[in-house]
């Protein structure tokens, strides 16, 4: 059994969190690789080192001294080192970075030092070999990864040293320079390392005990999801449930690796296990929803034209939306009309222009725009091919005064999505949770 672990910023925010990480790693010898984020917030008023490093670079760009911020950053590392009695010479590293701090220092190089230094400390603390991401996470200029090179670099180092700590969030581009990923990118590094060594499990350690069945800001104490398929996870994440970096899922899913979301502060909790297939679900157990997610602020645009060839009309509309960088969320079609849902954030201030282009291209009898729509998705593998589910959901929503403006079901019957007024969004989530998931 081989496990790759990734510890997020809150899991490595100070010396006491480092101790928790060590206890977790030492309790299971299959946890052979630890991918580490930069130290995060210790409390709600605190700052993530990554944010401070970005701030530092912004000061440099404007020629303003960033000494004070840099001292704060340095003291966080020194404090962890001293409290844990480590010997790593943080000061030397900090001095070297300080010397190269100037307008020419790339933001990527500077910001990556958060992960680099946190990982150096962790490697010494765990007694694991430090493998710099610069030497194993190979990226192209467009941000894509060279999986062949990554696999050989990580596997060779693991074979040679037995255990590894790898800093998350950055890699090396062909010029040899450091490139950071998008925020939260350590999740991706963990997934790449897991895929590189064909791990059995990728454990993503964070500060929540797995994925919750609904947004805790809407539903009080939602139940955690213990097992979920990758397909369900994708539906939930697409509909707004934030779990881990979206680009972290594909490398492990493609390699057939299970993903386990765990809580560093509650290590005995098994968290959420994400796998490709779950066999042996009991269809009898009443709970057929795995999770509920949703997003506000969509527009439904209905195009009406008598005797229209809807396929032709739709083709023209899709082209216009594509040219305006606006993806379509859902489409429904009638004989003389079709309607589509787009996100207000995606269309931005181009909506009037898009509507004008549609008028020009199709000369419709009418175009109706309903704005302020929220989409709510009930996601569950157990809903598939089971008659009566949508009826139950719609009945519950109706009985609670929620008016459904549009309905969509994905072809695999993995999710049922309803469009409701923004103002009824939270009620819809609560009704679905309380009726079918809680
Ligand atoms: N430290 C980086 C961030 O705050 C990357 C990560 O933690 O995954 O986004």
PDB file of N, CA, C and O in Angstrom, residues 168-193:
ATOM      1  N   UNK A 168       4.485  21.940  -2.473  1.00  0.00           N
ATOM      2  CA  UNK A 168       3.387  22.053  -3.433  1.00  0.00           C
ATOM      3  C   UNK A 168       3.451  23.353  -4.210  1.00  0.00           C
ATOM      4  O   UNK A 168       4.346  24.181  -4.024  1.00  0.00           O
ATOM      5  N   UNK A 169       2.509  23.515  -5.149  1.00  0.00           N
ATOM      6  CA  UNK A 169       2.196  24.822  -5.743  1.00  0.00           C
ATOM      7  C   UNK A 169       3.137  25.314  -6.836  1.00  0.00           C
ATOM      8  O   UNK A 169       2.817  26.222  -7.557  1.00  0.00           O
ATOM      9  N   UNK A 170       4.334  24.748  -6.970  1.00  0.00           N
ATOM     10  CA  UNK A 170       5.206  25.251  -8.043  1.00  0.00           C
ATOM     11  C   UNK A 170       5.965  24.121  -8.729  1.00  0.00           C
ATOM     12  O   UNK A 170       6.007  22.996  -8.246  1.00  0.00           O
ATOM     13  N   UNK A 171       6.524  24.463  -9.868  1.00  0.00           N
ATOM     14  CA  UNK A 171       7.309  23.498 -10.624  1.00  0.00           C
ATOM     15  C   UNK A 171       8.324  24.250 -11.463  1.00  0.00           C
ATOM     16  O   UNK A 171       8.552  25.445 -11.270  1.00  0.00           O
ATOM     17  N   UNK A 172       8.928  23.510 -12.391  1.00  0.00           N
ATOM     18  CA  UNK A 172       9.968  24.124 -13.235  1.00  0.00           C
ATOM     19  C   UNK A 172       9.490  24.144 -14.689  1.00  0.00           C
ATOM     20  O   UNK A 172       8.986  23.140 -15.197  1.00  0.00           O
ATOM     21  N   UNK A 173       9.689  25.305 -15.324  1.00  0.00           N
ATOM     22  CA  UNK A 173       9.372  25.391 -16.749  1.00  0.00           C
ATOM     23  C   UNK A 173      10.656  25.103 -17.546  1.00  0.00           C
ATOM     24  O   UNK A 173      11.746  25.103 -16.966  1.00  0.00           O
ATOM     25  N   UNK A 174      10.546  24.863 -18.847  1.00  0.00           N
ATOM     26  CA  UNK A 174      11.738  24.433 -19.593  1.00  0.00           C
ATOM     27  C   UNK A 174      12.941  25.372 -19.472  1.00  0.00           C
ATOM     28  O   UNK A 174      14.092  24.930 -19.549  1.00  0.00           O
ATOM     29  N   UNK A 175      12.737  26.657 -19.242  1.00  0.00           N
ATOM     30  CA  UNK A 175      13.880  27.566 -19.104  1.00  0.00           C
ATOM     31  C   UNK A 175      14.626  27.341 -17.792  1.00  0.00           C
ATOM     32  O   UNK A 175      15.680  27.922 -17.556  1.00  0.00           O
ATOM     33  N   UNK A 176      14.057  26.500 -16.916  1.00  0.00           N
ATOM     34  CA  UNK A 176      14.701  26.237 -15.631  1.00  0.00           C
ATOM     35  C   UNK A 176      14.126  27.102 -14.522  1.00  0.00           C
ATOM     36  O   UNK A 176      14.433  26.908 -13.344  1.00  0.00           O
ATOM     37  N   UNK A 177      13.308  28.068 -14.897  1.00  0.00           N
ATOM     38  CA  UNK A 177      12.742  28.968 -13.887  1.00  0.00           C
ATOM     39  C   UNK A 177      11.572  28.297 -13.162  1.00  0.00           C
ATOM     40  O   UNK A 177      10.967  27.344 -13.654  1.00  0.00           O
ATOM     41  N   UNK A 178      11.258  28.900 -11.999  1.00  0.00           N
ATOM     42  CA  UNK A 178      10.132  28.404 -11.213  1.00  0.00           C
ATOM     43  C   UNK A 178       8.840  29.012 -11.739  1.00  0.00           C
ATOM     44  O   UNK A 178       8.796  30.188 -12.079  1.00  0.00           O
ATOM     45  N   UNK A 179       7.780  28.207 -11.784  1.00  0.00           N
ATOM     46  CA  UNK A 179       6.459  28.724 -12.167  1.00  0.00           C
ATOM     47  C   UNK A 179       5.463  28.263 -11.116  1.00  0.00           C
ATOM     48  O   UNK A 179       5.454  27.083 -10.759  1.00  0.00           O
ATOM     49  N   UNK A 180       4.669  29.191 -10.575  1.00  0.00           N
ATOM     50  CA  UNK A 180       3.644  28.742  -9.621  1.00  0.00           C
ATOM     51  C   UNK A 180       2.363  28.394 -10.367  1.00  0.00           C
ATOM     52  O   UNK A 180       2.114  28.863 -11.469  1.00  0.00           O
ATOM     53  N   UNK A 181       1.567  27.571  -9.732  1.00  0.00           N
ATOM     54  CA  UNK A 181       0.272  27.177 -10.314  1.00  0.00           C
ATOM     55  C   UNK A 181      -0.765  28.197  -9.844  1.00  0.00           C
ATOM     56  O   UNK A 181      -0.425  29.165  -9.170  1.00  0.00           O
ATOM     57  N   UNK A 182      -2.049  27.963 -10.143  1.00  0.00           N
ATOM     58  CA  UNK A 182      -3.057  28.879  -9.620  1.00  0.00           C
ATOM     59  C   UNK A 182      -3.241  28.603  -8.119  1.00  0.00           C
ATOM     60  O   UNK A 182      -2.764  27.577  -7.609  1.00  0.00           O
ATOM     61  N   UNK A 183      -3.906  29.527  -7.433  1.00  0.00           N
ATOM     62  CA  UNK A 183      -4.028  29.408  -5.978  1.00  0.00           C
ATOM     63  C   UNK A 183      -4.618  28.054  -5.587  1.00  0.00           C
ATOM     64  O   UNK A 183      -5.489  27.530  -6.262  1.00  0.00           O
ATOM     65  N   UNK A 184      -4.115  27.519  -4.495  1.00  0.00           N
ATOM     66  CA  UNK A 184      -4.581  26.200  -4.067  1.00  0.00           C
ATOM     67  C   UNK A 184      -3.899  25.075  -4.825  1.00  0.00           C
ATOM     68  O   UNK A 184      -4.266  23.900  -4.709  1.00  0.00           O
ATOM     69  N   UNK A 185      -2.834  25.418  -5.571  1.00  0.00           N
ATOM     70  CA  UNK A 185      -2.210  24.461  -6.485  1.00  0.00           C
ATOM     71  C   UNK A 185      -1.488  23.295  -5.817  1.00  0.00           C
ATOM     72  O   UNK A 185      -1.172  22.313  -6.493  1.00  0.00           O
ATOM     73  N   UNK A 186      -1.239  23.369  -4.517  1.00  0.00           N
ATOM     74  CA  UNK A 186      -0.579  22.220  -3.871  1.00  0.00           C
ATOM     75  C   UNK A 186      -1.427  20.961  -4.011  1.00  0.00           C
ATOM     76  O   UNK A 186      -0.900  19.844  -4.024  1.00  0.00           O
ATOM     77  N   UNK A 187      -2.737  21.134  -4.109  1.00  0.00           N
ATOM     78  CA  UNK A 187      -3.620  19.985  -4.359  1.00  0.00           C
ATOM     79  C   UNK A 187      -3.209  19.278  -5.646  1.00  0.00           C
ATOM     80  O   UNK A 187      -3.262  18.050  -5.743  1.00  0.00           O
ATOM     81  N   UNK A 188      -2.811  20.088  -6.634  1.00  0.00           N
ATOM     82  CA  UNK A 188      -2.417  19.508  -7.934  1.00  0.00           C
ATOM     83  C   UNK A 188      -1.093  18.769  -7.779  1.00  0.00           C
ATOM     84  O   UNK A 188      -0.922  17.651  -8.273  1.00  0.00           O
ATOM     85  N   UNK A 189      -0.138  19.393  -7.071  1.00  0.00           N
ATOM     86  CA  UNK A 189       1.155  18.724  -6.865  1.00  0.00           C
ATOM     87  C   UNK A 189       0.937  17.361  -6.220  1.00  0.00           C
ATOM     88  O   UNK A 189       1.535  16.356  -6.625  1.00  0.00           O
ATOM     89  N   UNK A 190       0.066  17.325  -5.206  1.00  0.00           N
ATOM     90  CA  UNK A 190      -0.217  16.055  -4.531  1.00  0.00           C
ATOM     91  C   UNK A 190      -0.774  15.035  -5.507  1.00  0.00           C
ATOM     92  O   UNK A 190      -0.368  13.856  -5.501  1.00  0.00           O
ATOM     93  N   UNK A 191      -1.685  15.493  -6.369  1.00  0.00           N
ATOM     94  CA  UNK A 191      -2.301  14.571  -7.331  1.00  0.00           C
ATOM     95  C   UNK A 191      -1.262  14.068  -8.333  1.00  0.00           C
ATOM     96  O   UNK A 191      -1.256  12.891  -8.705  1.00  0.00           O
ATOM     97  N   UNK A 192      -0.356  14.960  -8.754  1.00  0.00           N
ATOM     98  CA  UNK A 192       0.678  14.555  -9.719  1.00  0.00           C
ATOM     99  C   UNK A 192       1.623  13.536  -9.082  1.00  0.00           C
ATOM    100  O   UNK A 192       1.997  12.538  -9.708  1.00  0.00           O
ATOM    101  N   UNK A 193       1.980  13.791  -7.820  1.00  0.00           N
ATOM    102  CA  UNK A 193       2.894  12.860  -7.138  1.00  0.00           C
ATOM    103  C   UNK A 193       2.219  11.504  -6.962  1.00  0.00           C
ATOM    104  O   UNK A 193       2.840  10.453  -7.162  1.00  0.00           O
TER     105      UNK A 193
END
